[in-house]
Amino acid sequence: MVERLRRMLVKEFLQLLRDPRMRFVVFVVPVIQTLVFGYAVNMDVRDYPAVVVDLDRSPRSRALLSGMTASGAFRFVMDTRDMEAAAGMLDRGDAGAIFRVDPGFGGDVEAGRPGKLQMIIDGSDANSARIAIDYASRIVARHAAELRSRSGGAPARRPGGIVLVPRAAFNPNLESRKGFVPGVIAMVVMLLTLMLTSMAIVREKEIGTIEQILVSPISPTEFILGKTIPFAIIGYIDVVIVALVAVFWFDVPMRGSIPILFLGTTCFFLCTLGIGLLISTVSRTQQQAMLTVFLVYFPAILLSGFMFPIANMPPFARVLTLADPLRYYLVIVRSIFLKGAGMAILWPQIAALFGMGIATLAFAVSRFRKTSA
Amino acid sequence: MNGGSEAPAVVVRELTRAFGEFVAVDRVSFTVARGEIFGFLGPNGAGKSTTIRMLCGLLSPTSGEGTVAGFDLRTGAETIKKHIGYMSQRFSLYDDLTVEENIDFFAGIYGVPADRKGERKDRVLRMAGLLERRASRTAYLPAGWKQRLALGCAILHDPPVLFLDEPTAGVDPLRRRAFWELIHEMAETGTTVFVTTHYMDEASSCDRLGLIDGGKIVALGTPEELRNRFMKGAVLEVRTSRPEDAAVLLETFPGVRSAALFGNTVHAVVDDPGAAASVASLLSTGGLADATVVPITPSLEDVFVSLVEGGRPDGVPGGEGTE
Amino acid sequence: MNLRRTWAVARKETLHVARDPRSLALAIALPVLMMLLYGYALRLDVDDVPLAVWDRSGTPQSRELVARFSGSRYFRVGGIRGGYREIEQSIARGDVLAALVIPDDFTAKLAGAGGAPVQLLLDGSDSNTATVVLGYAEIVTQRYSGDVRLRMAAAAGVALPREPLAFRPRVWFNEEMTSRNFIIPGLIAVIMMVISAMLTSLTVAKEWEQGTMEPLIATPLQPSELVIGKLVPYFALGMLDVLLCVAAGELLFQVPLRGSGALLFGMAAVFLVGALTLGMLFSIVAKSQMLATQMAMVMTFVPGFLLSGFVFPIWSMPVPVQAATRLIPARYFVSLLRGIYLKGAGLSVLAGEASLLVLFGVVVVGLSIRKFRKKLE
């Protein structure tokens, strides 16, 4: 049995990795993906492109507006007096916001009347828009405090009131990259293992080689092991490669234990390989298999909490997330990397993955037995 | 309608195709006349399919030149495709399409005019004996039917030259014979048929034969010529109860060029046709007293074996991979 | 190019599609399913944030602050007694996204010069949500501060100095800043990008694998006829998908379509040609279904999600990555759809994106035709 299995493994590796383009897809592309996405996946608002319509053109207005760019949050892409032109920039999406100062702003401020700053923002990207408004209002508030302290000699911080002292655990500077990069690992590895496995059996069915294998003394279990172990090994290699990129390139801290990461990854692979095999056994063509992978993978990402916090989802969706292996793996990866969490915290996730993995694998094997018997 | 209606159907000179280090077809030259059934005979991996694929424009020759239907192989590959029909060894049809849909598809691809499409389709369906099964999915057809459908799809446009690569592989003998009747019918109407095979009986019903081995043409001529001219020496048929031992023994005799098993008998190629008696006595001294030795007219198979090094006397059925 | 031959290929390909009902059903149902799932479940608006409060002060003032938090629509407040250990654990488990700690000297310090510090602990591992939550918490505490000051000033009988600046934000195009309005148009683009590449990424590779390509390339069929013929049924399928997605956006999610529907479908058609042919290009280059699907997934799925501007704003990306997004056709389609949906923009405004989409289509079609070799190698 060991010998047959060994042969099977050798065959699978040969078939998979003979094509240099496949080697590229399997080993190099995940690294490129992690690099690109590590940089791209970023909800921080920086360099938000804005148009300035300063109809006042006084030192006062200049000072306020230059405060907007000083922090790096905004970048002025146009400075005009023409409101039409500014609106056109927003229409085309060349700018996300307009800062408009009406004539008389300087005079108002000098005279102690509130000077008005209007911000028109493109709400079509509601998320960034909200953050940008938030930034702008903070910058205005800071500027107002300075104005007060200079003019009235009053202290910048007035007596009374409360001061919010934020402290972000695990990621003190709230860099979104540190939160996302471990997530990208999970996403990339899931896609790879799911895709490869789901094609594995259906491919032999389509080409017709499966009959030859089934008439040989190889047992269904051996066959399935032979079909999954290579992909699991490739999955592990990819996890290691991608994790190295995360730690050494993106400075994502690795605070937790590597054995637990390995354990969690193994349980996660049980699920992805099980699902992949199941898809492969129930599909007749590679086309069907691929579309079914899509059917599984697309919601898996959505419900994992990778981009969209689970806490925000409506109750029915929150229930659905419980069936999403990526959800658990994401928690495991993020917690091990950023929080240094141990088994005490992660055991429910690992147990869930293990249970789901064993169940899907067993189901896949029994389905395969039935269809091939 | 084509530029070279007077030219031979196929002319190749020094045609060569290499895959990396491996030379699959090595400086092959031959000519096929119009209306001829030209058989390309050779063991698996000899370069038959590679040659046919070059002639159909599916592979570019590494060197050498040639014309098919009067058009140059190197510059006119696309024009050639309008004047040929090609049937690959796998009878590759669309399994999820019906018989009729497959025919319609190829009729469209070959640009069969609409007013003649119906008649051609009927003819092909009748020829393939698929009139009643025109609405069946191709996937469910037995191999023999698929083969005739594949042939039908390849001749929808009445090509002057037809290339058939191992057209009878995996088909039962009865169907094979019927298939060859079709090929003869087509040749009678003027179609040139270029066919590869490793069945000797099929080879003998060709007008002319090219024998290829190791990428090289080793013999060229009518079956008759091949039997007479290319057979160096005479053939002795040895009958004995222990043919395997006889073959081993024969190889050691002086004057015996080769010995090979042919069913229950052994064929020995000898320099001197009158050696039958001396061979018989040598065999009986070697312990095979029951051996009878008779000189026979060489069959194509004998020619084949004598010409092909490390001869494989029985045609090995099944597909062949040339790459 | 010969129309008869192209048509023969198109008909044959349509039959293939029709003969595989499961794939056909998946191709039609998937986009709709994704729209439903994403449309309903996906909300970027952060509200109802589970917040743990540890009130060590226990005074009327601290209780008022807590009430401000629980009264705002942003937070869902739960009390905690177990101190930092409990807070850390519930954050690590993900039970709460943030915790508010009110120190015991809160009320005493409230009137002092330095103000009363309250601590907000956030789960930084989801930094995006953390940033938004922090913003909300600041709004709540600032309002409370302002009120406290007003009361103090009133008690002391002095007028507060007027604010020197007034900030007036105004939102265009998506006045309510509903994230659904922003997500749905982008989602249509991303779904179509992925679906179309998947639909076609197998068509050519499959013929190579099954051996049907060999007789095909021995016929006069030209690469352009093959590529365009194969495109026809998938184009029809893709347009049906777009129609279903737009209908779902309209009927189920009430996303306002302010621009022209004709323009929307016109642009979708241009995009589909490019995206479908891209899938076919993978198929032509790979010649193996396994590799082709890997390529299609890798090149369309994750980039479509992450680099198209669908969720992550392109202008915050580093310059080289921004340059990379220019190669993602979904990027142009996302901004086109948002422009048409939310801004009601016409072709004159969107000409830039539209022409890039056309260019993409032309390049991909041209490349596919060139890359398709009528040779066995």
PDB file of C-alpha atoms in Angstrom, chain A residues 16 19 21-22 25 29 33 36-37 39-49 64 75 87 90-93 96 105 109 112-130 133-134 136-138 140 143-144 147-148 157-171 174-176 179-180 187 191-192 195-196 199 203 206 282-288 290-295 297-299 301-302 307-309 311-314 316-317 320 334 338-339 345, chain C residues 20 22-23 26-27 30 33-34 37-38 40-47 50 65 76 88 91-92 97 100 106 110-132 134-138 141 144-145 148-149 152 162-174 177-179 182 190-191 194-195 198-199 201-202 206 209-210 285-286 288-291 293-295 297-298 301-303 305-307 311-313 315-318 321 338 342-343 349 353:
ATOM      1  CA  LEU A  16       1.410  18.949 -11.740  1.00  0.00           C
ATOM      2  CA  ASP A  19       4.874  22.385 -16.871  1.00  0.00           C
ATOM      3  CA  ARG A  21       4.136  27.639 -16.169  1.00  0.00           C
ATOM      4  CA  MET A  22       2.348  25.555 -13.568  1.00  0.00           C
ATOM      5  CA  VAL A  25       1.548  29.646 -10.892  1.00  0.00           C
ATOM      6  CA  VAL A  29       2.302  33.783  -8.115  1.00  0.00           C
ATOM      7  CA  GLN A  33      -0.075  38.241  -4.950  1.00  0.00           C
ATOM      8  CA  VAL A  36       0.782  43.398  -4.560  1.00  0.00           C
ATOM      9  CA  PHE A  37      -2.126  42.879  -2.248  1.00  0.00           C
ATOM     10  CA  TYR A  39       0.356  47.096  -0.684  1.00  0.00           C
ATOM     11  CA  ALA A  40      -3.016  47.423  -2.308  1.00  0.00           C
ATOM     12  CA  VAL A  41      -5.246  46.257   0.465  1.00  0.00           C
ATOM     13  CA  ASN A  42      -5.369  49.337   2.502  1.00  0.00           C
ATOM     14  CA  MET A  43      -8.312  51.217   3.804  1.00  0.00           C
ATOM     15  CA  ASP A  44      -6.266  54.048   5.254  1.00  0.00           C
ATOM     16  CA  VAL A  45      -7.136  57.240   3.511  1.00  0.00           C
ATOM     17  CA  ARG A  46      -3.990  58.879   2.263  1.00  0.00           C
ATOM     18  CA  ASP A  47      -3.432  61.360  -0.514  1.00  0.00           C
ATOM     19  CA  TYR A  48      -7.148  61.743  -1.000  1.00  0.00           C
ATOM     20  CA  PRO A  49      -7.325  63.796  -4.212  1.00  0.00           C
ATOM     21  CA  LEU A  64      -6.368  76.568   6.657  1.00  0.00           C
ATOM     22  CA  ARG A  75      -3.514  65.948  -1.950  1.00  0.00           C
ATOM     23  CA  ALA A  87     -17.441  69.694 -10.155  1.00  0.00           C
ATOM     24  CA  LEU A  90     -15.654  65.018  -9.141  1.00  0.00           C
ATOM     25  CA  ASP A  91     -17.852  63.739 -11.965  1.00  0.00           C
ATOM     26  CA  ARG A  92     -14.978  62.075 -13.699  1.00  0.00           C
ATOM     27  CA  GLY A  93     -13.631  60.686 -10.492  1.00  0.00           C
ATOM     28  CA  GLY A  96     -12.800  62.850  -4.446  1.00  0.00           C
ATOM     29  CA  PHE A 105     -13.509  84.159   4.851  1.00  0.00           C
ATOM     30  CA  VAL A 109     -12.190  85.166  10.931  1.00  0.00           C
ATOM     31  CA  GLY A 112     -14.443  86.933  15.172  1.00  0.00           C
ATOM     32  CA  ARG A 113     -17.258  85.564  13.021  1.00  0.00           C
ATOM     33  CA  PRO A 114     -16.980  81.913  12.110  1.00  0.00           C
ATOM     34  CA  GLY A 115     -15.245  81.472   8.761  1.00  0.00           C
ATOM     35  CA  LYS A 116     -16.948  78.880   6.628  1.00  0.00           C
ATOM     36  CA  LEU A 117     -15.134  76.030   4.935  1.00  0.00           C
ATOM     37  CA  GLN A 118     -17.271  73.925   2.672  1.00  0.00           C
ATOM     38  CA  MET A 119     -16.257  70.401   1.784  1.00  0.00           C
ATOM     39  CA  ILE A 120     -18.057  68.673  -1.060  1.00  0.00           C
ATOM     40  CA  ILE A 121     -17.285  65.041  -1.169  1.00  0.00           C
ATOM     41  CA  ASP A 122     -17.934  62.243  -3.628  1.00  0.00           C
ATOM     42  CA  GLY A 123     -20.029  59.832  -1.607  1.00  0.00           C
ATOM     43  CA  SER A 124     -19.980  57.092  -4.223  1.00  0.00           C
ATOM     44  CA  ASP A 125     -17.141  55.522  -2.293  1.00  0.00           C
ATOM     45  CA  ALA A 126     -19.007  55.918   0.955  1.00  0.00           C
ATOM     46  CA  ASN A 127     -16.368  54.298   3.028  1.00  0.00           C
ATOM     47  CA  SER A 128     -13.460  56.494   2.053  1.00  0.00           C
ATOM     48  CA  ALA A 129     -15.752  59.482   2.019  1.00  0.00           C
ATOM     49  CA  ARG A 130     -16.646  58.992   5.628  1.00  0.00           C
ATOM     50  CA  ILE A 133     -14.756  63.839   6.253  1.00  0.00           C
ATOM     51  CA  ASP A 134     -13.562  62.636   9.588  1.00  0.00           C
ATOM     52  CA  ALA A 136     -11.019  67.018   7.467  1.00  0.00           C
ATOM     53  CA  SER A 137     -13.122  67.843  10.475  1.00  0.00           C
ATOM     54  CA  ARG A 138     -10.269  66.963  12.802  1.00  0.00           C
ATOM     55  CA  VAL A 140     -10.397  72.022  10.993  1.00  0.00           C
ATOM     56  CA  HIS A 143      -6.766  74.735  13.203  1.00  0.00           C
ATOM     57  CA  ALA A 144      -9.604  76.393  15.101  1.00  0.00           C
ATOM     58  CA  LEU A 147      -6.619  80.342  15.925  1.00  0.00           C
ATOM     59  CA  ARG A 148      -8.245  80.675  19.303  1.00  0.00           C
ATOM     60  CA  ARG A 157      -7.025  72.965  25.466  1.00  0.00           C
ATOM     61  CA  ARG A 158      -9.904  74.437  27.268  1.00  0.00           C
ATOM     62  CA  PRO A 159     -10.781  73.378  30.737  1.00  0.00           C
ATOM     63  CA  GLY A 160     -13.460  70.887  31.201  1.00  0.00           C
ATOM     64  CA  GLY A 161     -14.527  68.080  28.968  1.00  0.00           C
ATOM     65  CA  ILE A 162     -12.942  64.734  28.419  1.00  0.00           C
ATOM     66  CA  VAL A 163     -10.003  63.473  26.503  1.00  0.00           C
ATOM     67  CA  LEU A 164     -10.225  60.219  24.625  1.00  0.00           C
ATOM     68  CA  VAL A 165      -7.035  58.217  24.940  1.00  0.00           C
ATOM     69  CA  PRO A 166      -7.147  55.479  22.325  1.00  0.00           C
ATOM     70  CA  ARG A 167      -4.947  52.447  22.487  1.00  0.00           C
ATOM     71  CA  ALA A 168      -5.134  49.891  19.726  1.00  0.00           C
ATOM     72  CA  ALA A 169      -4.194  46.469  20.850  1.00  0.00           C
ATOM     73  CA  PHE A 170      -2.044  44.275  18.574  1.00  0.00           C
ATOM     74  CA  ASN A 171      -1.555  46.937  15.939  1.00  0.00           C
ATOM     75  CA  LEU A 174      -3.668  50.887  13.147  1.00  0.00           C
ATOM     76  CA  GLU A 175      -1.787  50.050   9.999  1.00  0.00           C
ATOM     77  CA  SER A 176      -4.253  48.214   7.888  1.00  0.00           C
ATOM     78  CA  GLY A 179      -4.240  43.274   9.611  1.00  0.00           C
ATOM     79  CA  PHE A 180      -4.689  42.383   5.975  1.00  0.00           C
ATOM     80  CA  MET A 187      -7.128  33.746   0.836  1.00  0.00           C
ATOM     81  CA  LEU A 191      -7.773  29.416  -3.664  1.00  0.00           C
ATOM     82  CA  LEU A 192      -4.763  27.360  -4.638  1.00  0.00           C
ATOM     83  CA  MET A 195      -8.658  24.841  -7.228  1.00  0.00           C
ATOM     84  CA  LEU A 196      -6.010  22.160  -7.618  1.00  0.00           C
ATOM     85  CA  MET A 199      -9.647  19.605 -10.797  1.00  0.00           C
ATOM     86  CA  ARG A 203      -9.567  15.746 -14.923  1.00  0.00           C
ATOM     87  CA  GLU A 206     -12.509  13.707 -18.569  1.00  0.00           C
ATOM     88  CA  VAL A 282     -19.655  15.313  -8.201  1.00  0.00           C
ATOM     89  CA  SER A 283     -18.535  17.152 -11.342  1.00  0.00           C
ATOM     90  CA  ARG A 284     -18.404  15.564 -14.735  1.00  0.00           C
ATOM     91  CA  THR A 285     -16.302  18.188 -16.491  1.00  0.00           C
ATOM     92  CA  GLN A 286     -13.592  20.544 -15.415  1.00  0.00           C
ATOM     93  CA  GLN A 287     -15.867  23.397 -16.368  1.00  0.00           C
ATOM     94  CA  GLN A 288     -18.464  22.290 -13.860  1.00  0.00           C
ATOM     95  CA  MET A 290     -14.472  25.314 -11.776  1.00  0.00           C
ATOM     96  CA  LEU A 291     -17.859  26.976 -11.600  1.00  0.00           C
ATOM     97  CA  THR A 292     -18.597  25.084  -8.412  1.00  0.00           C
ATOM     98  CA  VAL A 293     -15.307  26.203  -6.894  1.00  0.00           C
ATOM     99  CA  PHE A 294     -16.396  29.703  -7.652  1.00  0.00           C
ATOM    100  CA  LEU A 295     -19.710  29.039  -5.987  1.00  0.00           C
ATOM    101  CA  TYR A 297     -14.931  30.459  -2.852  1.00  0.00           C
ATOM    102  CA  PHE A 298     -16.736  33.720  -3.543  1.00  0.00           C
ATOM    103  CA  PRO A 299     -19.036  33.501  -0.509  1.00  0.00           C
ATOM    104  CA  ILE A 301     -14.272  35.276   1.169  1.00  0.00           C
ATOM    105  CA  LEU A 302     -17.261  37.452   1.795  1.00  0.00           C
ATOM    106  CA  MET A 307     -12.900  42.612   4.085  1.00  0.00           C
ATOM    107  CA  PHE A 308     -16.167  43.052   5.863  1.00  0.00           C
ATOM    108  CA  PRO A 309     -16.392  42.685   9.613  1.00  0.00           C
ATOM    109  CA  ALA A 311     -19.954  41.926  13.548  1.00  0.00           C
ATOM    110  CA  ASN A 312     -21.613  44.202  10.992  1.00  0.00           C
ATOM    111  CA  MET A 313     -23.471  41.502   9.142  1.00  0.00           C
ATOM    112  CA  PRO A 314     -27.158  40.900   9.538  1.00  0.00           C
ATOM    113  CA  PHE A 316     -28.659  35.411   9.004  1.00  0.00           C
ATOM    114  CA  ALA A 317     -25.316  36.167   7.390  1.00  0.00           C
ATOM    115  CA  LEU A 320     -23.763  31.521   7.575  1.00  0.00           C
ATOM    116  CA  ARG A 334      -4.467  36.874  12.399  1.00  0.00           C
ATOM    117  CA  LEU A 338      -0.698  39.752  15.536  1.00  0.00           C
ATOM    118  CA  LYS A 339      -2.009  38.676  18.907  1.00  0.00           C
ATOM    119  CA  ILE A 345      -7.954  31.086  22.704  1.00  0.00           C
TER     120      ILE A 345
ATOM    121  CA  ASP C  20     -24.164  21.059 -20.111  1.00  0.00           C
ATOM    122  CA  ARG C  22     -25.334  22.223 -14.835  1.00  0.00           C
ATOM    123  CA  SER C  23     -22.658  24.622 -16.045  1.00  0.00           C
ATOM    124  CA  LEU C  26     -24.286  27.813 -12.547  1.00  0.00           C
ATOM    125  CA  ALA C  27     -23.276  30.480 -15.043  1.00  0.00           C
ATOM    126  CA  LEU C  30     -23.890  32.438  -9.731  1.00  0.00           C
ATOM    127  CA  LEU C  33     -26.510  34.492  -5.952  1.00  0.00           C
ATOM    128  CA  MET C  34     -23.440  36.605  -5.374  1.00  0.00           C
ATOM    129  CA  LEU C  37     -25.369  37.399  -0.721  1.00  0.00           C
ATOM    130  CA  TYR C  38     -23.153  40.428  -1.048  1.00  0.00           C
ATOM    131  CA  TYR C  40     -27.646  41.727   1.802  1.00  0.00           C
ATOM    132  CA  ALA C  41     -24.777  40.604   3.930  1.00  0.00           C
ATOM    133  CA  LEU C  42     -22.139  43.062   3.020  1.00  0.00           C
ATOM    134  CA  ARG C  43     -22.070  46.329   4.827  1.00  0.00           C
ATOM    135  CA  LEU C  44     -19.041  48.471   5.170  1.00  0.00           C
ATOM    136  CA  ASP C  45     -20.909  50.891   7.387  1.00  0.00           C
ATOM    137  CA  VAL C  46     -19.722  50.218  10.843  1.00  0.00           C
ATOM    138  CA  ASP C  47     -22.601  50.477  13.243  1.00  0.00           C
ATOM    139  CA  PRO C  50     -19.997  45.744  20.234  1.00  0.00           C
ATOM    140  CA  LEU C  65     -21.116  59.268  29.131  1.00  0.00           C
ATOM    141  CA  ARG C  76     -23.900  48.358  21.314  1.00  0.00           C
ATOM    142  CA  GLU C  88      -8.235  41.679  26.666  1.00  0.00           C
ATOM    143  CA  ILE C  91     -11.133  41.527  22.389  1.00  0.00           C
ATOM    144  CA  ALA C  92      -8.891  38.580  21.554  1.00  0.00           C
ATOM    145  CA  LEU C  97     -14.328  45.360  18.873  1.00  0.00           C
ATOM    146  CA  LEU C 100     -14.067  51.911  27.018  1.00  0.00           C
ATOM    147  CA  PHE C 106     -13.263  60.724  36.079  1.00  0.00           C
ATOM    148  CA  LEU C 110     -13.831  66.554  34.512  1.00  0.00           C
ATOM    149  CA  ALA C 111     -13.651  70.193  35.537  1.00  0.00           C
ATOM    150  CA  GLY C 112      -9.876  70.337  35.726  1.00  0.00           C
ATOM    151  CA  ALA C 113      -7.563  72.010  33.242  1.00  0.00           C
ATOM    152  CA  GLY C 114      -6.338  68.831  31.639  1.00  0.00           C
ATOM    153  CA  GLY C 115      -9.738  67.260  31.154  1.00  0.00           C
ATOM    154  CA  ALA C 116     -10.692  63.762  32.235  1.00  0.00           C
ATOM    155  CA  PRO C 117      -8.965  60.988  30.316  1.00  0.00           C
ATOM    156  CA  VAL C 118     -11.017  57.997  29.309  1.00  0.00           C
ATOM    157  CA  GLN C 119      -9.370  55.075  27.603  1.00  0.00           C
ATOM    158  CA  LEU C 120     -10.555  53.391  24.444  1.00  0.00           C
ATOM    159  CA  LEU C 121      -9.051  49.998  23.725  1.00  0.00           C
ATOM    160  CA  LEU C 122      -9.375  48.850  20.154  1.00  0.00           C
ATOM    161  CA  ASP C 123      -8.755  45.627  18.273  1.00  0.00           C
ATOM    162  CA  GLY C 124      -6.099  46.792  15.858  1.00  0.00           C
ATOM    163  CA  SER C 125      -5.956  43.545  13.950  1.00  0.00           C
ATOM    164  CA  ASP C 126      -8.893  44.793  11.924  1.00  0.00           C
ATOM    165  CA  SER C 127      -7.419  48.229  11.527  1.00  0.00           C
ATOM    166  CA  ASN C 128     -10.051  49.506   9.167  1.00  0.00           C
ATOM    167  CA  THR C 129     -12.888  48.914  11.546  1.00  0.00           C
ATOM    168  CA  ALA C 130     -10.726  50.143  14.396  1.00  0.00           C
ATOM    169  CA  THR C 131     -10.142  53.457  12.617  1.00  0.00           C
ATOM    170  CA  VAL C 132     -13.819  53.925  11.992  1.00  0.00           C
ATOM    171  CA  LEU C 134     -12.175  55.420  16.892  1.00  0.00           C
ATOM    172  CA  GLY C 135     -13.724  58.160  14.789  1.00  0.00           C
ATOM    173  CA  TYR C 136     -17.176  57.400  16.167  1.00  0.00           C
ATOM    174  CA  ALA C 137     -15.929  57.333  19.737  1.00  0.00           C
ATOM    175  CA  GLU C 138     -14.319  60.716  19.226  1.00  0.00           C
ATOM    176  CA  THR C 141     -16.918  62.081  23.459  1.00  0.00           C
ATOM    177  CA  TYR C 144     -20.308  65.127  25.505  1.00  0.00           C
ATOM    178  CA  SER C 145     -17.324  67.409  26.192  1.00  0.00           C
ATOM    179  CA  VAL C 148     -20.145  69.603  29.756  1.00  0.00           C
ATOM    180  CA  ARG C 149     -18.347  72.833  28.876  1.00  0.00           C
ATOM    181  CA  MET C 152     -19.956  74.689  33.185  1.00  0.00           C
ATOM    182  CA  ARG C 162     -17.451  81.481  19.478  1.00  0.00           C
ATOM    183  CA  GLU C 163     -15.852  78.889  17.264  1.00  0.00           C
ATOM    184  CA  PRO C 164     -13.553  80.604  14.773  1.00  0.00           C
ATOM    185  CA  LEU C 165     -14.281  78.122  11.998  1.00  0.00           C
ATOM    186  CA  ALA C 166     -17.346  76.398  10.698  1.00  0.00           C
ATOM    187  CA  PHE C 167     -16.876  73.157   8.787  1.00  0.00           C
ATOM    188  CA  ARG C 168     -19.664  72.287   6.373  1.00  0.00           C
ATOM    189  CA  PRO C 169     -19.264  68.929   4.744  1.00  0.00           C
ATOM    190  CA  ARG C 170     -21.674  68.083   1.964  1.00  0.00           C
ATOM    191  CA  VAL C 171     -21.903  64.775   0.218  1.00  0.00           C
ATOM    192  CA  TRP C 172     -22.636  64.456  -3.448  1.00  0.00           C
ATOM    193  CA  PHE C 173     -23.813  61.463  -5.488  1.00  0.00           C
ATOM    194  CA  ASN C 174     -24.500  59.226  -2.538  1.00  0.00           C
ATOM    195  CA  MET C 177     -23.364  57.613   2.178  1.00  0.00           C
ATOM    196  CA  THR C 178     -25.066  54.246   1.928  1.00  0.00           C
ATOM    197  CA  SER C 179     -22.354  51.725   1.378  1.00  0.00           C
ATOM    198  CA  PHE C 182     -21.289  52.144  -3.511  1.00  0.00           C
ATOM    199  CA  VAL C 190     -16.189  42.401 -10.209  1.00  0.00           C
ATOM    200  CA  ILE C 191     -18.661  39.547 -10.653  1.00  0.00           C
ATOM    201  CA  VAL C 194     -14.610  36.830 -12.801  1.00  0.00           C
ATOM    202  CA  ILE C 195     -17.576  35.074 -14.420  1.00  0.00           C
ATOM    203  CA  MET C 198     -14.199  31.600 -16.129  1.00  0.00           C
ATOM    204  CA  LEU C 199     -16.754  30.998 -18.834  1.00  0.00           C
ATOM    205  CA  SER C 201     -11.025  29.978 -19.919  1.00  0.00           C
ATOM    206  CA  LEU C 202     -11.762  26.350 -20.700  1.00  0.00           C
ATOM    207  CA  LYS C 206     -10.676  21.657 -23.568  1.00  0.00           C
ATOM    208  CA  GLU C 209      -7.058  18.184 -24.216  1.00  0.00           C
ATOM    209  CA  GLN C 210      -9.805  16.165 -25.853  1.00  0.00           C
ATOM    210  CA  VAL C 285      -1.901  30.106 -24.066  1.00  0.00           C
ATOM    211  CA  ALA C 286      -2.296  27.355 -21.471  1.00  0.00           C
ATOM    212  CA  SER C 288      -4.466  22.729 -20.431  1.00  0.00           C
ATOM    213  CA  GLN C 289      -7.661  23.252 -18.520  1.00  0.00           C
ATOM    214  CA  MET C 290      -5.964  23.004 -15.152  1.00  0.00           C
ATOM    215  CA  LEU C 291      -3.465  25.721 -15.964  1.00  0.00           C
ATOM    216  CA  THR C 293      -8.360  27.877 -14.702  1.00  0.00           C
ATOM    217  CA  GLN C 294      -5.471  28.668 -12.387  1.00  0.00           C
ATOM    218  CA  MET C 295      -4.507  31.549 -14.612  1.00  0.00           C
ATOM    219  CA  MET C 297      -8.567  32.674 -11.121  1.00  0.00           C
ATOM    220  CA  VAL C 298      -5.244  34.231 -10.279  1.00  0.00           C
ATOM    221  CA  PHE C 301     -10.470  36.895  -9.133  1.00  0.00           C
ATOM    222  CA  VAL C 302      -8.215  38.355  -6.521  1.00  0.00           C
ATOM    223  CA  PRO C 303      -7.116  41.376  -8.580  1.00  0.00           C
ATOM    224  CA  PHE C 305     -11.546  42.178  -5.811  1.00  0.00           C
ATOM    225  CA  LEU C 306      -8.558  43.971  -4.457  1.00  0.00           C
ATOM    226  CA  LEU C 307      -7.147  46.123  -7.239  1.00  0.00           C
ATOM    227  CA  VAL C 311     -13.458  48.253  -1.844  1.00  0.00           C
ATOM    228  CA  PHE C 312      -9.954  49.535  -1.430  1.00  0.00           C
ATOM    229  CA  PRO C 313      -9.440  53.071  -2.743  1.00  0.00           C
ATOM    230  CA  TRP C 315      -5.454  56.498  -4.641  1.00  0.00           C
ATOM    231  CA  SER C 316      -4.252  55.292  -1.258  1.00  0.00           C
ATOM    232  CA  MET C 317      -2.159  52.570  -2.861  1.00  0.00           C
ATOM    233  CA  PRO C 318       1.561  53.014  -3.448  1.00  0.00           C
ATOM    234  CA  VAL C 321       0.508  49.268  -7.302  1.00  0.00           C
ATOM    235  CA  ARG C 338     -20.298  53.982 -10.328  1.00  0.00           C
ATOM    236  CA  LEU C 342     -24.468  57.309  -8.794  1.00  0.00           C
ATOM    237  CA  LYS C 343     -23.278  60.322 -10.707  1.00  0.00           C
ATOM    238  CA  VAL C 349     -17.591  62.516 -18.733  1.00  0.00           C
ATOM    239  CA  GLU C 353     -12.551  55.059 -18.952  1.00  0.00           C
TER     240      GLU C 353
END
